[in-house]
Amino acid sequence: MKLLIVDDSKAMQAIVRRGLTKFEHVTFSIKKASNGKDALAVIDEWHPDIILSDWHMPHMSGLELLAVIRKRELPIKVGLVTTERNEGRIKKAIKLGAEFVLAKPFDDESLHKAIIPLIKVKANNGFVLPKLNRLQQTLNRSLSVEVTLTSGAPQQVSSELLPCIVGLFEDGLTNKIRSIAVLNLQAACILGGIKSELAKGEIDKMLAEKRISKEALEGGKKALSDCAAAFTIPGSKRNLTFKNMILLADDLQKVEALFNKPDEQRLDLSCQSADLQSGSITIIAS
């Protein structure tokens, strides 16, 4: 897999490269560029799969580079590795299509966790997992309040995960379930509450009481249905369709069975909106 490091600091180029050599999931072929303008020349000639770019650089910034890549509709995953801390600017980068924004300084583990979702889409052997930026865009078209999705830690299977929401997505031609979304209570209340236009106080009350109302459940169902447009079947232009949503209140064994999948068949996300609690979403290719 081809990966381009874009940074005006030679020292940072070396740090990122060294971290990538310790990545166990795939071996990268790596090239480097000192700014966005130089990166475009490498892109035209070399066609990388992934770009890890600094934000603030002379001649062309990482954000400007990302904008050009998206305008050209190039099939390149772009992550920003930066000292940028402004929340508004970071949200703008995610909206523009950045897969993640990783703050400097960082350790190898943080870098590896950020990269894992980027390699899943490339090597998922036909599994249907959505691209993070497309899922983000699809979700926010559905909701009246902005929700931010970022790569997150894998959800732990324990009684604390219950109750949770399970959304089923199927191939409309074969009626076969191809992807499953598992939302913990926080994520379910965020999406369902916003879609149902519930007040923040009502959402906070559901979370405090560890329950989800019928109204929020219906809202969650509609939000998941809208998200089906982000699930594209590999090798085709068809999307999955939303089939059903299930509330799992006490069946921990069923949740364990769902989560018993290798890394390349799952996408773990953190879900955040305004001052609500953050939630977790795991999408599993079946």
mmCIF file of C-alpha atoms in Angstrom:
data_model
loop_
_atom_site.group_PDB
_atom_site.id
_atom_site.type_symbol
_atom_site.label_atom_id
_atom_site.label_comp_id
_atom_site.label_asym_id
_atom_site.label_seq_id
_atom_site.Cartn_x
_atom_site.Cartn_y
_atom_site.Cartn_z
ATOM 1 C CA MET A 1 0.000 0.000 0.000
ATOM 2 C CA LYS A 2 1.392 3.416 -1.001
ATOM 3 C CA LEU A 3 1.588 6.162 1.647
ATOM 4 C CA LEU A 4 2.786 9.739 1.198
ATOM 5 C CA ILE A 5 4.073 11.772 4.166
ATOM 6 C CA VAL A 6 3.697 15.538 3.663
ATOM 7 C CA ASP A 7 5.466 17.769 6.194
ATOM 8 C CA ASP A 8 7.858 20.718 5.968
ATOM 9 C CA SER A 9 9.804 19.342 8.944
ATOM 10 C CA LYS A 10 12.379 16.675 8.074
ATOM 11 C CA ALA A 11 12.387 15.595 11.726
ATOM 12 C CA MET A 12 8.613 15.049 11.709
ATOM 13 C CA GLN A 13 8.842 13.151 8.409
ATOM 14 C CA ALA A 14 11.314 10.819 10.118
ATOM 15 C CA ILE A 15 9.097 10.401 13.209
ATOM 16 C CA VAL A 16 6.055 9.489 11.122
ATOM 17 C CA ARG A 17 8.064 7.128 8.930
ATOM 18 C CA ARG A 18 9.575 5.402 11.961
ATOM 19 C CA GLY A 19 6.108 4.918 13.447
ATOM 20 C CA LEU A 20 4.858 3.407 10.182
ATOM 21 C CA THR A 21 7.667 0.831 10.123
ATOM 22 C CA LYS A 22 6.226 -0.583 13.372
ATOM 23 C CA PHE A 23 2.715 -0.914 11.920
ATOM 24 C CA GLU A 24 1.843 -4.650 11.894
ATOM 25 C CA HIS A 25 -1.298 -4.774 9.736
ATOM 26 C CA VAL A 26 0.203 -3.893 6.365
ATOM 27 C CA THR A 27 3.576 -2.926 4.841
ATOM 28 C CA PHE A 28 3.694 0.574 3.379
ATOM 29 C CA SER A 29 5.645 1.842 0.393
ATOM 30 C CA ILE A 30 6.505 5.374 1.555
ATOM 31 C CA LYS A 31 7.382 8.642 -0.179
ATOM 32 C CA LYS A 32 7.768 12.142 1.297
ATOM 33 C CA ALA A 33 6.981 15.727 0.261
ATOM 34 C CA SER A 34 7.704 19.053 1.995
ATOM 35 C CA ASN A 35 4.413 20.849 1.221
ATOM 36 C CA GLY A 36 1.099 20.454 -0.536
ATOM 37 C CA LYS A 37 2.379 21.743 -3.864
ATOM 38 C CA ASP A 38 5.174 19.173 -3.970
ATOM 39 C CA ALA A 39 2.721 16.518 -2.827
ATOM 40 C CA LEU A 40 0.491 17.121 -5.858
ATOM 41 C CA ALA A 41 3.426 16.383 -8.163
ATOM 42 C CA VAL A 42 4.027 13.081 -6.328
ATOM 43 C CA ILE A 43 0.305 12.269 -6.479
ATOM 44 C CA ASP A 44 0.170 12.758 -10.238
ATOM 45 C CA GLU A 45 3.107 10.424 -10.787
ATOM 46 C CA TRP A 46 2.837 7.867 -7.967
ATOM 47 C CA HIS A 47 -0.904 7.658 -7.056
ATOM 48 C CA PRO A 48 -0.695 7.009 -3.286
ATOM 49 C CA ASP A 49 -3.492 5.258 -1.376
ATOM 50 C CA ILE A 50 -3.025 7.276 1.826
ATOM 51 C CA ILE A 51 -1.611 10.717 2.655
ATOM 52 C CA LEU A 52 -0.514 11.791 6.129
ATOM 53 C CA SER A 53 -0.121 15.557 5.961
ATOM 54 C CA ASP A 54 0.875 18.391 8.247
ATOM 55 C CA TRP A 55 -1.608 21.293 8.311
ATOM 56 C CA HIS A 56 0.567 24.430 8.361
ATOM 57 C CA MET A 57 3.163 24.403 5.545
ATOM 58 C CA PRO A 58 4.542 26.989 3.080
ATOM 59 C CA HIS A 59 3.305 27.204 -0.537
ATOM 60 C CA MET A 60 0.249 24.968 0.106
ATOM 61 C CA SER A 61 -1.194 23.899 3.460
ATOM 62 C CA GLY A 62 -2.514 20.459 4.296
ATOM 63 C CA LEU A 63 -6.084 21.758 4.230
ATOM 64 C CA GLU A 64 -5.562 23.273 0.773
ATOM 65 C CA LEU A 65 -4.056 19.981 -0.398
ATOM 66 C CA LEU A 66 -7.086 18.117 0.945
ATOM 67 C CA ALA A 67 -9.432 20.511 -0.878
ATOM 68 C CA VAL A 68 -7.649 19.879 -4.203
ATOM 69 C CA ILE A 69 -7.774 16.105 -3.697
ATOM 70 C CA ARG A 70 -11.510 16.214 -2.977
ATOM 71 C CA LYS A 71 -12.175 18.574 -5.908
ATOM 72 C CA ARG A 72 -10.404 16.154 -8.251
ATOM 73 C CA GLU A 73 -12.322 13.260 -6.631
ATOM 74 C CA LEU A 74 -9.100 11.281 -6.181
ATOM 75 C CA PRO A 75 -9.446 7.940 -4.347
ATOM 76 C CA ILE A 76 -6.948 8.917 -1.638
ATOM 77 C CA LYS A 77 -7.460 8.720 2.137
ATOM 78 C CA VAL A 78 -6.089 11.848 3.853
ATOM 79 C CA GLY A 79 -5.243 12.176 7.535
ATOM 80 C CA LEU A 80 -3.895 15.380 9.094
ATOM 81 C CA VAL A 81 -1.060 15.133 11.632
ATOM 82 C CA THR A 82 -0.772 18.611 13.094
ATOM 83 C CA THR A 83 -0.342 21.036 15.974
ATOM 84 C CA GLU A 84 -3.673 22.657 15.015
ATOM 85 C CA ARG A 85 -5.957 22.780 18.078
ATOM 86 C CA ASN A 86 -8.765 25.083 16.936
ATOM 87 C CA GLU A 87 -11.948 23.010 17.221
ATOM 88 C CA GLY A 88 -13.762 24.933 14.499
ATOM 89 C CA ARG A 89 -10.932 24.428 12.026
ATOM 90 C CA ILE A 90 -10.677 20.734 12.888
ATOM 91 C CA LYS A 91 -14.407 20.297 12.239
ATOM 92 C CA LYS A 92 -13.953 22.092 8.921
ATOM 93 C CA ALA A 93 -11.203 19.626 7.969
ATOM 94 C CA ILE A 94 -13.426 16.638 8.834
ATOM 95 C CA LYS A 95 -16.264 18.143 6.794
ATOM 96 C CA LEU A 96 -13.911 18.621 3.878
ATOM 97 C CA GLY A 97 -13.065 14.926 3.968
ATOM 98 C CA ALA A 98 -10.136 14.413 6.364
ATOM 99 C CA GLU A 99 -10.299 10.889 7.769
ATOM 100 C CA PHE A 100 -8.804 12.064 11.068
ATOM 101 C CA VAL A 101 -6.893 14.933 12.679
ATOM 102 C CA LEU A 102 -4.104 13.603 14.922
ATOM 103 C CA ALA A 103 -2.555 16.095 17.312
ATOM 104 C CA LYS A 104 1.212 16.449 17.632
ATOM 105 C CA PRO A 105 3.024 15.212 19.645
ATOM 106 C CA PHE A 106 1.704 11.644 19.378
ATOM 107 C CA ASP A 107 2.942 8.134 20.109
ATOM 108 C CA ASP A 108 3.124 5.183 17.700
ATOM 109 C CA GLU A 109 -0.014 3.584 19.152
ATOM 110 C CA SER A 110 -2.107 6.699 18.474
ATOM 111 C CA LEU A 111 -0.790 6.863 14.912
ATOM 112 C CA HIS A 112 -1.570 3.190 14.317
ATOM 113 C CA LYS A 113 -5.125 3.493 15.700
ATOM 114 C CA ALA A 114 -5.777 6.441 13.388
ATOM 115 C CA ILE A 115 -4.507 4.573 10.326
ATOM 116 C CA ILE A 116 -6.296 1.226 10.849
ATOM 117 C CA PRO A 117 -9.706 2.433 9.527
ATOM 118 C CA LEU A 118 -7.979 3.752 6.389
ATOM 119 C CA ILE A 119 -6.589 0.360 5.414
ATOM 120 C CA LYS A 120 -9.830 -1.534 6.089
ATOM 121 C CA VAL A 121 -11.661 -0.085 3.102
ATOM 122 C CA LYS A 122 -8.723 -0.902 0.827
ATOM 123 C CA ALA A 123 -8.336 -4.528 1.917
ATOM 124 C CA ASN A 124 -11.697 -5.671 3.213
ATOM 125 C CA ASN A 125 -12.144 -8.519 0.703
ATOM 126 C CA GLY A 126 -15.603 -7.437 -0.364
ATOM 127 C CA PHE A 127 -16.838 -6.594 3.135
ATOM 128 C CA VAL A 128 -19.227 -3.647 3.225
ATOM 129 C CA LEU A 129 -17.874 -0.964 5.558
ATOM 130 C CA PRO A 130 -18.608 2.730 4.966
ATOM 131 C CA LYS A 131 -15.932 5.359 4.445
ATOM 132 C CA LEU A 132 -15.745 7.566 7.515
ATOM 133 C CA ASN A 133 -16.020 10.892 5.687
ATOM 134 C CA ARG A 134 -18.983 9.718 3.600
ATOM 135 C CA LEU A 135 -20.765 8.356 6.681
ATOM 136 C CA GLN A 136 -20.132 11.681 8.430
ATOM 137 C CA GLN A 137 -21.595 13.652 5.525
ATOM 138 C CA THR A 138 -24.595 11.337 5.138
ATOM 139 C CA LEU A 139 -25.384 11.462 8.848
ATOM 140 C CA ASN A 140 -25.220 15.245 9.055
ATOM 141 C CA ARG A 141 -27.508 15.594 6.036
ATOM 142 C CA SER A 142 -30.015 13.564 8.051
ATOM 143 C CA LEU A 143 -29.765 15.508 11.319
ATOM 144 C CA SER A 144 -30.647 19.064 12.278
ATOM 145 C CA VAL A 145 -27.667 19.320 14.652
ATOM 146 C CA GLU A 146 -24.089 18.514 13.660
ATOM 147 C CA VAL A 147 -22.608 15.240 14.892
ATOM 148 C CA THR A 148 -18.882 14.477 14.626
ATOM 149 C CA LEU A 149 -17.628 10.946 13.951
ATOM 150 C CA THR A 150 -13.986 10.047 14.581
ATOM 151 C CA SER A 151 -12.034 6.808 14.813
ATOM 152 C CA GLY A 152 -12.531 5.429 18.315
ATOM 153 C CA ALA A 153 -11.411 2.656 20.619
ATOM 154 C CA PRO A 154 -13.133 -0.735 20.186
ATOM 155 C CA GLN A 155 -16.205 -1.133 22.357
ATOM 156 C CA GLN A 156 -15.720 -3.576 25.212
ATOM 157 C CA VAL A 157 -18.310 -6.336 25.552
ATOM 158 C CA SER A 158 -19.651 -6.173 29.107
ATOM 159 C CA SER A 159 -22.931 -5.590 30.902
ATOM 160 C CA GLU A 160 -22.142 -1.852 30.745
ATOM 161 C CA LEU A 161 -22.772 -1.973 26.983
ATOM 162 C CA LEU A 162 -26.429 -2.896 27.524
ATOM 163 C CA PRO A 163 -28.896 -1.694 26.503
ATOM 164 C CA CYS A 164 -27.630 -1.071 22.980
ATOM 165 C CA ILE A 165 -29.093 -0.572 19.518
ATOM 166 C CA VAL A 166 -28.349 -2.848 16.552
ATOM 167 C CA GLY A 167 -29.064 -1.670 13.007
ATOM 168 C CA LEU A 168 -29.182 -4.193 10.150
ATOM 169 C CA PHE A 169 -28.225 -3.305 6.569
ATOM 170 C CA GLU A 170 -28.888 -5.687 3.684
ATOM 171 C CA ASP A 171 -28.139 -6.150 0.000
ATOM 172 C CA GLY A 172 -31.479 -5.411 -1.634
ATOM 173 C CA LEU A 173 -30.853 -7.919 -4.438
ATOM 174 C CA THR A 174 -29.983 -10.906 -2.262
ATOM 175 C CA ASN A 175 -31.748 -9.861 0.961
ATOM 176 C CA LYS A 176 -28.548 -10.845 2.770
ATOM 177 C CA ILE A 177 -27.373 -8.860 5.803
ATOM 178 C CA ARG A 178 -24.004 -7.375 4.824
ATOM 179 C CA SER A 179 -23.343 -4.885 7.610
ATOM 180 C CA ILE A 180 -24.424 -4.328 11.223
ATOM 181 C CA ALA A 181 -24.152 -1.153 13.301
ATOM 182 C CA VAL A 182 -23.986 -1.454 17.099
ATOM 183 C CA LEU A 183 -24.679 1.787 18.994
ATOM 184 C CA ASN A 184 -24.142 2.065 22.729
ATOM 185 C CA LEU A 185 -26.799 3.915 24.727
ATOM 186 C CA GLN A 186 -25.027 7.268 24.463
ATOM 187 C CA ALA A 187 -24.747 7.100 20.656
ATOM 188 C CA ALA A 188 -28.328 5.844 20.317
ATOM 189 C CA CYS A 189 -29.653 8.703 22.454
ATOM 190 C CA ILE A 190 -27.566 11.282 20.566
ATOM 191 C CA LEU A 191 -28.695 10.182 17.097
ATOM 192 C CA GLY A 192 -32.246 9.272 18.050
ATOM 193 C CA GLY A 193 -32.743 12.318 20.247
ATOM 194 C CA ILE A 194 -31.440 14.769 17.638
ATOM 195 C CA LYS A 195 -33.401 13.142 14.808
ATOM 196 C CA SER A 196 -36.579 13.337 16.941
ATOM 197 C CA GLU A 197 -35.708 16.959 17.847
ATOM 198 C CA LEU A 198 -35.744 16.234 21.581
ATOM 199 C CA ALA A 199 -34.423 18.884 23.971
ATOM 200 C CA LYS A 200 -30.976 18.354 25.479
ATOM 201 C CA GLY A 201 -32.582 17.944 28.904
ATOM 202 C CA GLU A 202 -34.663 15.016 27.653
ATOM 203 C CA ILE A 203 -31.586 13.326 26.163
ATOM 204 C CA ASP A 204 -29.611 13.866 29.388
ATOM 205 C CA LYS A 205 -32.473 12.357 31.389
ATOM 206 C CA MET A 206 -32.523 9.215 29.216
ATOM 207 C CA LEU A 207 -28.790 8.784 29.702
ATOM 208 C CA ALA A 208 -29.031 9.301 33.463
ATOM 209 C CA GLU A 209 -31.815 6.697 33.692
ATOM 210 C CA LYS A 210 -30.044 4.288 31.261
ATOM 211 C CA ARG A 211 -33.021 4.052 28.960
ATOM 212 C CA ILE A 212 -34.117 5.250 25.539
ATOM 213 C CA SER A 213 -37.628 6.487 24.825
ATOM 214 C CA LYS A 214 -39.875 5.199 22.038
ATOM 215 C CA GLU A 215 -39.591 8.586 20.354
ATOM 216 C CA ALA A 216 -35.771 8.447 20.395
ATOM 217 C CA LEU A 217 -35.848 4.847 19.169
ATOM 218 C CA GLU A 218 -37.965 5.881 16.205
ATOM 219 C CA GLY A 219 -35.605 8.774 15.537
ATOM 220 C CA GLY A 220 -32.613 6.432 15.693
ATOM 221 C CA LYS A 221 -34.278 4.112 13.229
ATOM 222 C CA LYS A 222 -34.796 6.973 10.768
ATOM 223 C CA ALA A 223 -31.206 8.201 11.189
ATOM 224 C CA LEU A 224 -29.790 4.725 10.538
ATOM 225 C CA SER A 225 -32.041 4.339 7.521
ATOM 226 C CA ASP A 226 -30.674 7.597 6.101
ATOM 227 C CA CYS A 227 -27.106 6.351 6.701
ATOM 228 C CA ALA A 228 -27.591 3.375 4.365
ATOM 229 C CA ALA A 229 -26.492 5.636 1.495
ATOM 230 C CA ALA A 230 -22.932 5.514 2.901
ATOM 231 C CA PHE A 231 -22.715 1.708 2.606
ATOM 232 C CA THR A 232 -21.516 1.026 -0.941
ATOM 233 C CA ILE A 233 -21.122 -2.567 -2.114
ATOM 234 C CA PRO A 234 -17.539 -3.114 -3.411
ATOM 235 C CA GLY A 235 -17.337 -3.510 -7.174
ATOM 236 C CA SER A 236 -20.726 -1.906 -7.777
ATOM 237 C CA LYS A 237 -22.503 1.414 -7.526
ATOM 238 C CA ARG A 238 -25.246 -0.045 -5.336
ATOM 239 C CA ASN A 239 -25.752 0.842 -1.700
ATOM 240 C CA LEU A 240 -27.074 -1.342 1.068
ATOM 241 C CA THR A 241 -30.599 -0.733 2.301
ATOM 242 C CA PHE A 242 -31.667 -0.432 5.924
ATOM 243 C CA LYS A 243 -33.658 -3.471 7.018
ATOM 244 C CA ASN A 244 -34.423 -3.203 10.711
ATOM 245 C CA MET A 245 -33.321 -1.977 14.130
ATOM 246 C CA ILE A 246 -33.227 -4.063 17.294
ATOM 247 C CA LEU A 247 -32.977 -3.003 20.955
ATOM 248 C CA LEU A 248 -30.818 -5.443 22.916
ATOM 249 C CA ALA A 249 -31.519 -5.000 26.614
ATOM 250 C CA ASP A 250 -30.064 -8.125 28.210
ATOM 251 C CA ASP A 251 -28.700 -10.543 25.592
ATOM 252 C CA LEU A 252 -24.952 -10.119 26.150
ATOM 253 C CA GLN A 253 -24.152 -13.370 24.319
ATOM 254 C CA LYS A 254 -25.691 -12.001 21.119
ATOM 255 C CA VAL A 255 -23.540 -8.870 21.408
ATOM 256 C CA GLU A 256 -20.418 -11.005 21.968
ATOM 257 C CA ALA A 257 -21.226 -13.000 18.830
ATOM 258 C CA LEU A 258 -21.586 -9.788 16.813
ATOM 259 C CA PHE A 259 -18.248 -8.414 18.037
ATOM 260 C CA ASN A 260 -16.356 -11.649 17.424
ATOM 261 C CA LYS A 261 -14.940 -10.428 14.106
ATOM 262 C CA PRO A 262 -11.367 -9.656 12.945
ATOM 263 C CA ASP A 263 -10.210 -6.028 12.698
ATOM 264 C CA GLU A 264 -10.656 -5.848 8.920
ATOM 265 C CA GLN A 265 -14.393 -6.543 9.347
ATOM 266 C CA ARG A 266 -15.134 -3.752 11.819
ATOM 267 C CA LEU A 267 -15.026 0.009 12.098
ATOM 268 C CA ASP A 268 -15.000 1.551 15.602
ATOM 269 C CA LEU A 269 -16.159 5.154 15.898
ATOM 270 C CA SER A 270 -16.674 7.821 18.526
ATOM 271 C CA CYS A 271 -19.840 9.932 18.167
ATOM 272 C CA GLN A 272 -19.996 13.463 19.597
ATOM 273 C CA SER A 273 -22.429 16.383 19.421
ATOM 274 C CA ALA A 274 -22.150 19.720 21.227
ATOM 275 C CA ASP A 275 -22.063 19.241 25.022
ATOM 276 C CA LEU A 276 -23.722 15.812 25.062
ATOM 277 C CA GLN A 277 -21.851 12.749 26.296
ATOM 278 C CA SER A 278 -19.782 11.069 23.591
ATOM 279 C CA GLY A 279 -21.060 7.719 22.325
ATOM 280 C CA SER A 280 -19.563 4.711 20.582
ATOM 281 C CA ILE A 281 -20.567 3.028 17.323
ATOM 282 C CA THR A 282 -19.154 -0.218 15.940
ATOM 283 C CA ILE A 283 -19.935 -1.155 12.345
ATOM 284 C CA ILE A 284 -19.386 -4.820 11.531
ATOM 285 C CA ALA A 285 -19.273 -6.411 8.074
ATOM 286 C CA SER A 286 -21.072 -9.747 8.152
#
